[in-house]
Short mmCIF file of C-alpha atoms in Angstrom, two decimals:
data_model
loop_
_atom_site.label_atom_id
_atom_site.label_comp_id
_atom_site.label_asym_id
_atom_site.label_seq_id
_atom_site.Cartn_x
_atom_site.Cartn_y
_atom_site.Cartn_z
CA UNK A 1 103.32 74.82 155.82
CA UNK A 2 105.29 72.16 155.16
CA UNK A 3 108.07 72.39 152.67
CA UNK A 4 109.78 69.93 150.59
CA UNK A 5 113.24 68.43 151.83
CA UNK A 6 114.72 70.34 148.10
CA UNK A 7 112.95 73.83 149.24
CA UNK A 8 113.71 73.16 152.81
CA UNK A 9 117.36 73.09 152.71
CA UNK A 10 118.09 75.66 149.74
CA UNK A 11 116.35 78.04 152.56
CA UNK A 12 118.28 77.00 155.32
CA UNK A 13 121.26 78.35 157.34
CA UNK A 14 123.94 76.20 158.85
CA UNK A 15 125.88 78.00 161.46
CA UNK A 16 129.59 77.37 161.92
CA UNK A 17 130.73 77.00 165.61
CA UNK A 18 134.61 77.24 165.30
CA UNK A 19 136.56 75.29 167.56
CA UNK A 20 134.84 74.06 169.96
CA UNK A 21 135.54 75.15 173.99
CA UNK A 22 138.06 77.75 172.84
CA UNK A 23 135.44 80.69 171.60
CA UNK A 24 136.76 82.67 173.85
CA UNK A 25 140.49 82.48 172.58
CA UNK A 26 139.31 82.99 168.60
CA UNK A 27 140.93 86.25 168.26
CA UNK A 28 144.24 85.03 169.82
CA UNK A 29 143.79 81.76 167.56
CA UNK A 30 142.89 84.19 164.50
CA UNK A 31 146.67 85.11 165.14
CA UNK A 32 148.25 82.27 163.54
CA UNK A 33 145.84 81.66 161.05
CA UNK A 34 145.95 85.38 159.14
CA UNK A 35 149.83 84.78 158.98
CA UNK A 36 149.24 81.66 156.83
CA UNK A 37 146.67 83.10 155.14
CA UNK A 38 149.00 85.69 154.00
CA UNK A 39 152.12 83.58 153.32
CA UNK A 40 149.48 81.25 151.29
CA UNK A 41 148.21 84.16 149.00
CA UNK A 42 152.00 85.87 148.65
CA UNK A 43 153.90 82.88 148.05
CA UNK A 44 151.97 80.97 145.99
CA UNK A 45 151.00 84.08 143.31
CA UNK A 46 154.78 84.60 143.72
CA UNK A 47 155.09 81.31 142.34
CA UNK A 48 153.44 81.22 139.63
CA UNK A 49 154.39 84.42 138.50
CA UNK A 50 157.81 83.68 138.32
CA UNK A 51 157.02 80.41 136.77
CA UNK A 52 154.37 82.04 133.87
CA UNK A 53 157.14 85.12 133.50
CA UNK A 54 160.65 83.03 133.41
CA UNK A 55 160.92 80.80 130.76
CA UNK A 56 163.34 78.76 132.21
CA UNK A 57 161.12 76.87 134.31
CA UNK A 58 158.81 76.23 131.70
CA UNK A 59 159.69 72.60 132.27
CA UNK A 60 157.43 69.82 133.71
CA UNK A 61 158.61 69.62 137.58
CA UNK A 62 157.92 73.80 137.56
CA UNK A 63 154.74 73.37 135.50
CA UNK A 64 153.03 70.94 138.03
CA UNK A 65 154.17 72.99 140.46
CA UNK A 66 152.53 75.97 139.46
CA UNK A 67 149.31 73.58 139.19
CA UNK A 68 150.17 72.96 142.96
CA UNK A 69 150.34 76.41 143.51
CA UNK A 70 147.14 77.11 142.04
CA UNK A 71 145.32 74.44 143.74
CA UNK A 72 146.77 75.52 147.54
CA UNK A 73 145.70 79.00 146.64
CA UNK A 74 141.95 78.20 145.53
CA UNK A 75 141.52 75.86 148.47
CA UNK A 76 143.00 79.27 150.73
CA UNK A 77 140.76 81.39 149.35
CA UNK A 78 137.82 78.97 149.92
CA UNK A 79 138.77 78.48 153.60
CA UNK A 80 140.03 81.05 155.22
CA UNK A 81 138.25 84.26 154.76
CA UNK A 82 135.14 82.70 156.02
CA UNK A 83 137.46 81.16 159.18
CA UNK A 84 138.63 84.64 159.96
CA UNK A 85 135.21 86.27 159.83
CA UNK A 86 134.16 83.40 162.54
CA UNK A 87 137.20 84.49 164.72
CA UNK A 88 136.92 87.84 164.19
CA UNK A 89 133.06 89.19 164.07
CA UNK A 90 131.62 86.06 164.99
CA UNK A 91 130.01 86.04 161.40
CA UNK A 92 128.98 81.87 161.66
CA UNK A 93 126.07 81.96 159.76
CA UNK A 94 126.98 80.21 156.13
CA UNK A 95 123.58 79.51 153.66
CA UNK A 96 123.19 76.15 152.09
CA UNK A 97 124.15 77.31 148.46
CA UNK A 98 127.14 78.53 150.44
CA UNK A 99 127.43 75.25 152.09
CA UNK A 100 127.59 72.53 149.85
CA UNK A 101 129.65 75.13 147.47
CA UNK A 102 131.99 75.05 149.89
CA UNK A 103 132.18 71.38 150.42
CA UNK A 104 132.43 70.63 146.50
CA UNK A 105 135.52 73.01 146.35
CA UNK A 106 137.43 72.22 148.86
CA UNK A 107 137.28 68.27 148.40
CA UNK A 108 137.54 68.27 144.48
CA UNK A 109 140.57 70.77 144.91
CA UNK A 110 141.76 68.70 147.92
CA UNK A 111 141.75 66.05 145.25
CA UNK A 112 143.29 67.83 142.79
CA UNK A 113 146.41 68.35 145.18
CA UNK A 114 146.70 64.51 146.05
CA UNK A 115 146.48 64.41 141.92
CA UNK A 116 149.29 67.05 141.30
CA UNK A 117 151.32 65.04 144.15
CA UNK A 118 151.13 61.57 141.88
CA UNK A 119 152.06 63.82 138.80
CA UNK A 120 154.86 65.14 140.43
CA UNK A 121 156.42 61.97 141.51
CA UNK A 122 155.68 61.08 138.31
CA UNK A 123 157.85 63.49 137.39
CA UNK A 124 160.85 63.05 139.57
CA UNK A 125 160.25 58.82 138.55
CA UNK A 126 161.34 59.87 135.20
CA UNK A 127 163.50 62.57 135.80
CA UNK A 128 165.53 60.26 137.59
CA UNK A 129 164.75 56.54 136.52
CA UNK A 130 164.89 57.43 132.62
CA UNK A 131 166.62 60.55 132.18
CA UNK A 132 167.44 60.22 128.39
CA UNK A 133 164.04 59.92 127.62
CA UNK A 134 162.80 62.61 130.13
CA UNK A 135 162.09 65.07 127.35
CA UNK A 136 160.35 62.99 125.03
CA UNK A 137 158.21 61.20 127.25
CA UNK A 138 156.63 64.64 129.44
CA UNK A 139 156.55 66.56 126.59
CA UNK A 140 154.33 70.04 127.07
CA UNK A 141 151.03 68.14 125.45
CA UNK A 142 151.52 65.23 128.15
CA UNK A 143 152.32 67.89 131.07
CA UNK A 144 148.67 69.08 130.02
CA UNK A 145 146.87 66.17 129.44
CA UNK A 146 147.48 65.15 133.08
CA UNK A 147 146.80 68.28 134.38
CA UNK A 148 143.40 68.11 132.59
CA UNK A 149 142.95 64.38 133.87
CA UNK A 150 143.73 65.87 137.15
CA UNK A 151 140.78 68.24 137.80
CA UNK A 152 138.74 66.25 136.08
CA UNK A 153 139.30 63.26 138.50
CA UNK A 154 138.89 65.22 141.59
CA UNK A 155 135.74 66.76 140.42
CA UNK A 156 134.25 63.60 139.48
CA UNK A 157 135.05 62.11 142.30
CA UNK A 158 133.35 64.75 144.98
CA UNK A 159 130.98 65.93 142.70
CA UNK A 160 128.36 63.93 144.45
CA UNK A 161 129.30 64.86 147.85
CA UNK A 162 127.28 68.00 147.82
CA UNK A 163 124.38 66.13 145.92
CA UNK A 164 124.56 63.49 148.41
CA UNK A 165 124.10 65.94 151.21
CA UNK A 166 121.47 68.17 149.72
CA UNK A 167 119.04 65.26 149.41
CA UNK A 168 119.11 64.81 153.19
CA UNK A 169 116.76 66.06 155.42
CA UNK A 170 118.06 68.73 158.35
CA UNK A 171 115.55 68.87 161.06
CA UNK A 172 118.03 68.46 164.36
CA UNK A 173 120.88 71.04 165.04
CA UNK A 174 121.78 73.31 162.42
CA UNK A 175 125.55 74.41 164.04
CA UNK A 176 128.44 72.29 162.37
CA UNK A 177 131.10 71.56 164.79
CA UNK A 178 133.78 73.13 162.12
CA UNK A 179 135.43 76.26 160.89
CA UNK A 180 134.34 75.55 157.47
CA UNK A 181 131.48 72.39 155.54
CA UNK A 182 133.31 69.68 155.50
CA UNK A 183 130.89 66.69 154.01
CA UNK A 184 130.83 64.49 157.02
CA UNK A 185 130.35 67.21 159.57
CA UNK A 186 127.31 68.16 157.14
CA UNK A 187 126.01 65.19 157.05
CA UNK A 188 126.22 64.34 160.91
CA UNK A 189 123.61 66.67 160.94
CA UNK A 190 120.90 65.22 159.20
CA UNK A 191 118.09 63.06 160.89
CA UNK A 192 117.70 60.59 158.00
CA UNK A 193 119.69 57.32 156.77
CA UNK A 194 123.27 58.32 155.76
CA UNK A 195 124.81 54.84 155.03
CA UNK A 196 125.27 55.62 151.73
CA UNK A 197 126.89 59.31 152.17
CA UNK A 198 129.04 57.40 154.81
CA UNK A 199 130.07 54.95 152.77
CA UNK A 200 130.76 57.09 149.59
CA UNK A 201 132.67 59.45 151.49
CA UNK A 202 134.78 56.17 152.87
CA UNK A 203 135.43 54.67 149.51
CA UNK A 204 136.46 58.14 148.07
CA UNK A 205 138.98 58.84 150.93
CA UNK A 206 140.36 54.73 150.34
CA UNK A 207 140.81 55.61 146.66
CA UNK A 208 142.82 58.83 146.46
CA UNK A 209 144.68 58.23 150.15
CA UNK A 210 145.91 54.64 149.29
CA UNK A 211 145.44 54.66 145.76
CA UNK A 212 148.10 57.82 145.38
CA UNK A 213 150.13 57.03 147.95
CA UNK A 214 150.65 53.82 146.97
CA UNK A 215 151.75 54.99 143.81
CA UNK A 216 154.02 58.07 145.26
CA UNK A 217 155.33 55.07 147.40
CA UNK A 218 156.21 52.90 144.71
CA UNK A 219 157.81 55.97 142.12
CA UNK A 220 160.19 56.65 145.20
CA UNK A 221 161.05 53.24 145.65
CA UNK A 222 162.28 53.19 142.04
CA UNK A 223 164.04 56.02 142.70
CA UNK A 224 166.17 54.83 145.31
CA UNK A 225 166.81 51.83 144.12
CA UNK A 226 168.15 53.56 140.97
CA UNK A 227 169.86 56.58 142.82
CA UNK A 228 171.75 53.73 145.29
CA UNK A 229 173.26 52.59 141.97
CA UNK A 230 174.99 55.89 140.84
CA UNK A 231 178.70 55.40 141.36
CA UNK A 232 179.54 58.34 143.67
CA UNK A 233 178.46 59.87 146.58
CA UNK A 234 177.82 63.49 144.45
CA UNK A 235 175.72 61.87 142.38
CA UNK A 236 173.66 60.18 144.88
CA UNK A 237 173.23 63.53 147.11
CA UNK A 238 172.29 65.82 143.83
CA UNK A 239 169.45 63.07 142.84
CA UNK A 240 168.66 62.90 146.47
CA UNK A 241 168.39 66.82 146.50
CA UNK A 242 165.65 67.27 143.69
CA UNK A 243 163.44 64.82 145.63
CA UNK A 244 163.67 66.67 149.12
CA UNK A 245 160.84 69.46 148.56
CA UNK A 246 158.31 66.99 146.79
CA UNK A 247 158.89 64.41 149.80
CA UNK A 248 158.04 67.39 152.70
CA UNK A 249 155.17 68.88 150.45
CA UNK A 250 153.83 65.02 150.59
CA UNK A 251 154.23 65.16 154.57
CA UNK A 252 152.61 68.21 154.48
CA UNK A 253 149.74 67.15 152.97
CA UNK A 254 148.85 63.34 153.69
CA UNK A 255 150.45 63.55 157.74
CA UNK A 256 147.11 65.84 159.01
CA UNK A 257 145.02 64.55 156.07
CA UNK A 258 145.57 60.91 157.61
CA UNK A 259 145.36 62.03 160.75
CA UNK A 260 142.21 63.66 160.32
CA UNK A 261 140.32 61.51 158.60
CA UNK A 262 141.66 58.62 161.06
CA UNK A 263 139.72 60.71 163.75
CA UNK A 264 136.68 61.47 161.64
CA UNK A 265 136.36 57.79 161.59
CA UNK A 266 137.16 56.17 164.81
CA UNK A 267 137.77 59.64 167.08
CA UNK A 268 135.12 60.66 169.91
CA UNK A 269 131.75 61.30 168.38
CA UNK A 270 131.65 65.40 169.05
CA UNK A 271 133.79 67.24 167.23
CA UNK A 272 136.72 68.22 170.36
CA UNK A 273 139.30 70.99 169.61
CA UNK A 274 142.19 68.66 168.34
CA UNK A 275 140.14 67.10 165.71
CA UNK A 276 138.56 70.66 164.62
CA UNK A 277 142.28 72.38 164.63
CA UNK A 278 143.67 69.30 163.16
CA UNK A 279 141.19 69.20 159.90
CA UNK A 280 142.05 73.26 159.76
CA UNK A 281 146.10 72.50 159.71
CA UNK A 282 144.82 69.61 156.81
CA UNK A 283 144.34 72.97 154.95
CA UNK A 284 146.24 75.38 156.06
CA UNK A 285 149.65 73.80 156.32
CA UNK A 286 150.24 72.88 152.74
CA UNK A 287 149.06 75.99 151.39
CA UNK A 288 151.05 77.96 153.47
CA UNK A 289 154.34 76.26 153.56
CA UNK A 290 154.53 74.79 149.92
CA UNK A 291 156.17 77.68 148.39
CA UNK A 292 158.68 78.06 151.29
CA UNK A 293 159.50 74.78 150.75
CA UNK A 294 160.24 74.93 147.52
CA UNK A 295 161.38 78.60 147.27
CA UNK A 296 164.46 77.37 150.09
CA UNK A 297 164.69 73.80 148.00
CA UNK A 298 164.68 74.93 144.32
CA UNK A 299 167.98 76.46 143.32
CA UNK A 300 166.49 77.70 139.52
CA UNK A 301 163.74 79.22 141.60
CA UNK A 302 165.44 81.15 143.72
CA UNK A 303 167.74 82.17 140.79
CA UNK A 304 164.45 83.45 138.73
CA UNK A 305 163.52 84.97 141.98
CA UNK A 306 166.90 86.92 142.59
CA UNK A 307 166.65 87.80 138.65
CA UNK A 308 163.79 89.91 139.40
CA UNK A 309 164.78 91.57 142.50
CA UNK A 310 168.35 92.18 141.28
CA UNK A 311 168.23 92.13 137.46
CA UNK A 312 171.10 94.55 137.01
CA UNK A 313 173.29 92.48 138.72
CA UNK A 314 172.54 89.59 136.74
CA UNK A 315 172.95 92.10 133.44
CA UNK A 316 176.19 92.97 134.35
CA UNK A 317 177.48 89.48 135.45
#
């Protein structure tokens, strides 16, 4: 019986293969990976916790980065359980509802994070460019209305790349050279013409990597061209100080995301270890190290922190 290319692929498996050549090793590789996984899920609840609890940071830079927070942990959760049961039990198997579910999370909330980036230098552009009018201009209805136009962009935006890839037709290998469904890997797959998921997938990376960089790029060139004016070197080094965290989260997130999608596009045609550990630190590394960042960076959060571990300290102070 032949079935229709709709009925075909919502019955289908795809099978996830790891990283390729170093099977053997995936309990030794599993290593590294749990202790991010952990760090992601601990620090970022801790964050927003002690952002939703203290009502100090109720305060633009804190409130996109609890939408940060948020983000990293979603795209965790959607990663790397399934990544561990590969290492672990050899569970590869993933069904196509699981799939393209997959695919649409992790590159609208991939999105998202590139989104909450721009609002944060945003943020800091104000904070630091227009102080006086800081509080009137991100007010708590404006701090909201971007982080609605934030989700909504990145789902709009990827919506279409599972739609795009259930339309194809799967009649070659069913094994994806990847730890999780990333679109492209999916769609490598197929046997059919894929110009079009090729070329969507292109324009969509072009938009949010040089569209929000370019802003991020330009909001810190403001920034030190206005902190390069303050009169004393204090004044220059606190300014400078409030940007650090933002500036390494940004490395975090755009260094492997360029890199990756740099050898998605021009890199060997099989997917070799570096590129398929390289697109895994694209979403592990942020994550993982966001909250450290800004847990070490953040002087009000570590105070809120220390509050809660020591409030009769701070009582008696």
């Amino acid at each position: 019986m032949i079935l229709s290319n709709d009925s075909y692929l919502l019955s289908h498996t795809f099978f996830l293969a790891g990283i390729p050549g170093l099977t053997a090793a995936h309990i030794w590789i599993s290593l590294p990976f749990c202790f991010m996984f952990l760090l992601s899920l601990t620090g970022n609840v801790l964050l927003i916790s002690l952002i939703w609890s203290d009502h100090r940071l109720h305060q633009p830079m804190f409130l996109f980065l609890a939408m940060l927070s948020f983000v990293d942990l979603i795209l965790s959760l959607s990663t790397l359980p399934k990544m561990l049961a590969i290492f672990w039990f050899g569970a590869t198997a993933i069904s196509s509802y699981s799939c393209l579910s997959q695919m649409f999370v992790i590159h609208a909330f991939s999105a998202m994070e590139s989104g909450v980036l721009v609002a944060m230098a945003l943020d800091r552009f104000v904070a630091i460019c227009n102080p006086l009018h800081y509080a009137t201009i991100l007010t708590p209805e404006v701090v909201t209305k971007i982080g609605g136009l934030v989700a909504l962009r990145g789902v709009s935006l990827t919506i279409f790349f599972p739609s795009l890839a259930h339309r194809l037709s799967y009649c070659g290998s069913h094994t994806i050279a990847y730890t999780y469904c990333e679109h492209m890997a999916v769609v490598k797959l197929a046997c059919g013409a894929t110009t079009l998921d090729s070329l969507y997938a292109f324009a969509v990376a072009i938009f949010l990597g040089v569209g929000d960089v370019a802003f991020i790029a330009y909001s810190y060139g403001q920034i030190v061209r206005t902190v390069m004016r303050f009169p004393s070197p204090e004044a220059r080094g606190k300014a400078g100080s409030t940007c650090t965290a933002h500036v390494c989260v940004i490395l975090f997130f755009y260094g492997p995301g360029f890199l990756s999608v740099v050898m998605q596009r021009f890199g060997p045609p099989t997917a070799s270890a570096a590129k398929v550990i390289l697109a895994n630190l694209y979403l592990l590394f942020p994550p993982a190290l966001d909250p450290i960042v800004y847990g070490v960076k953040t002087k009000q959060i570590r105070e809120s922190l220390f509050t809660i571990i020591h409030p009769k300290k701070i009582e008696s102070t």
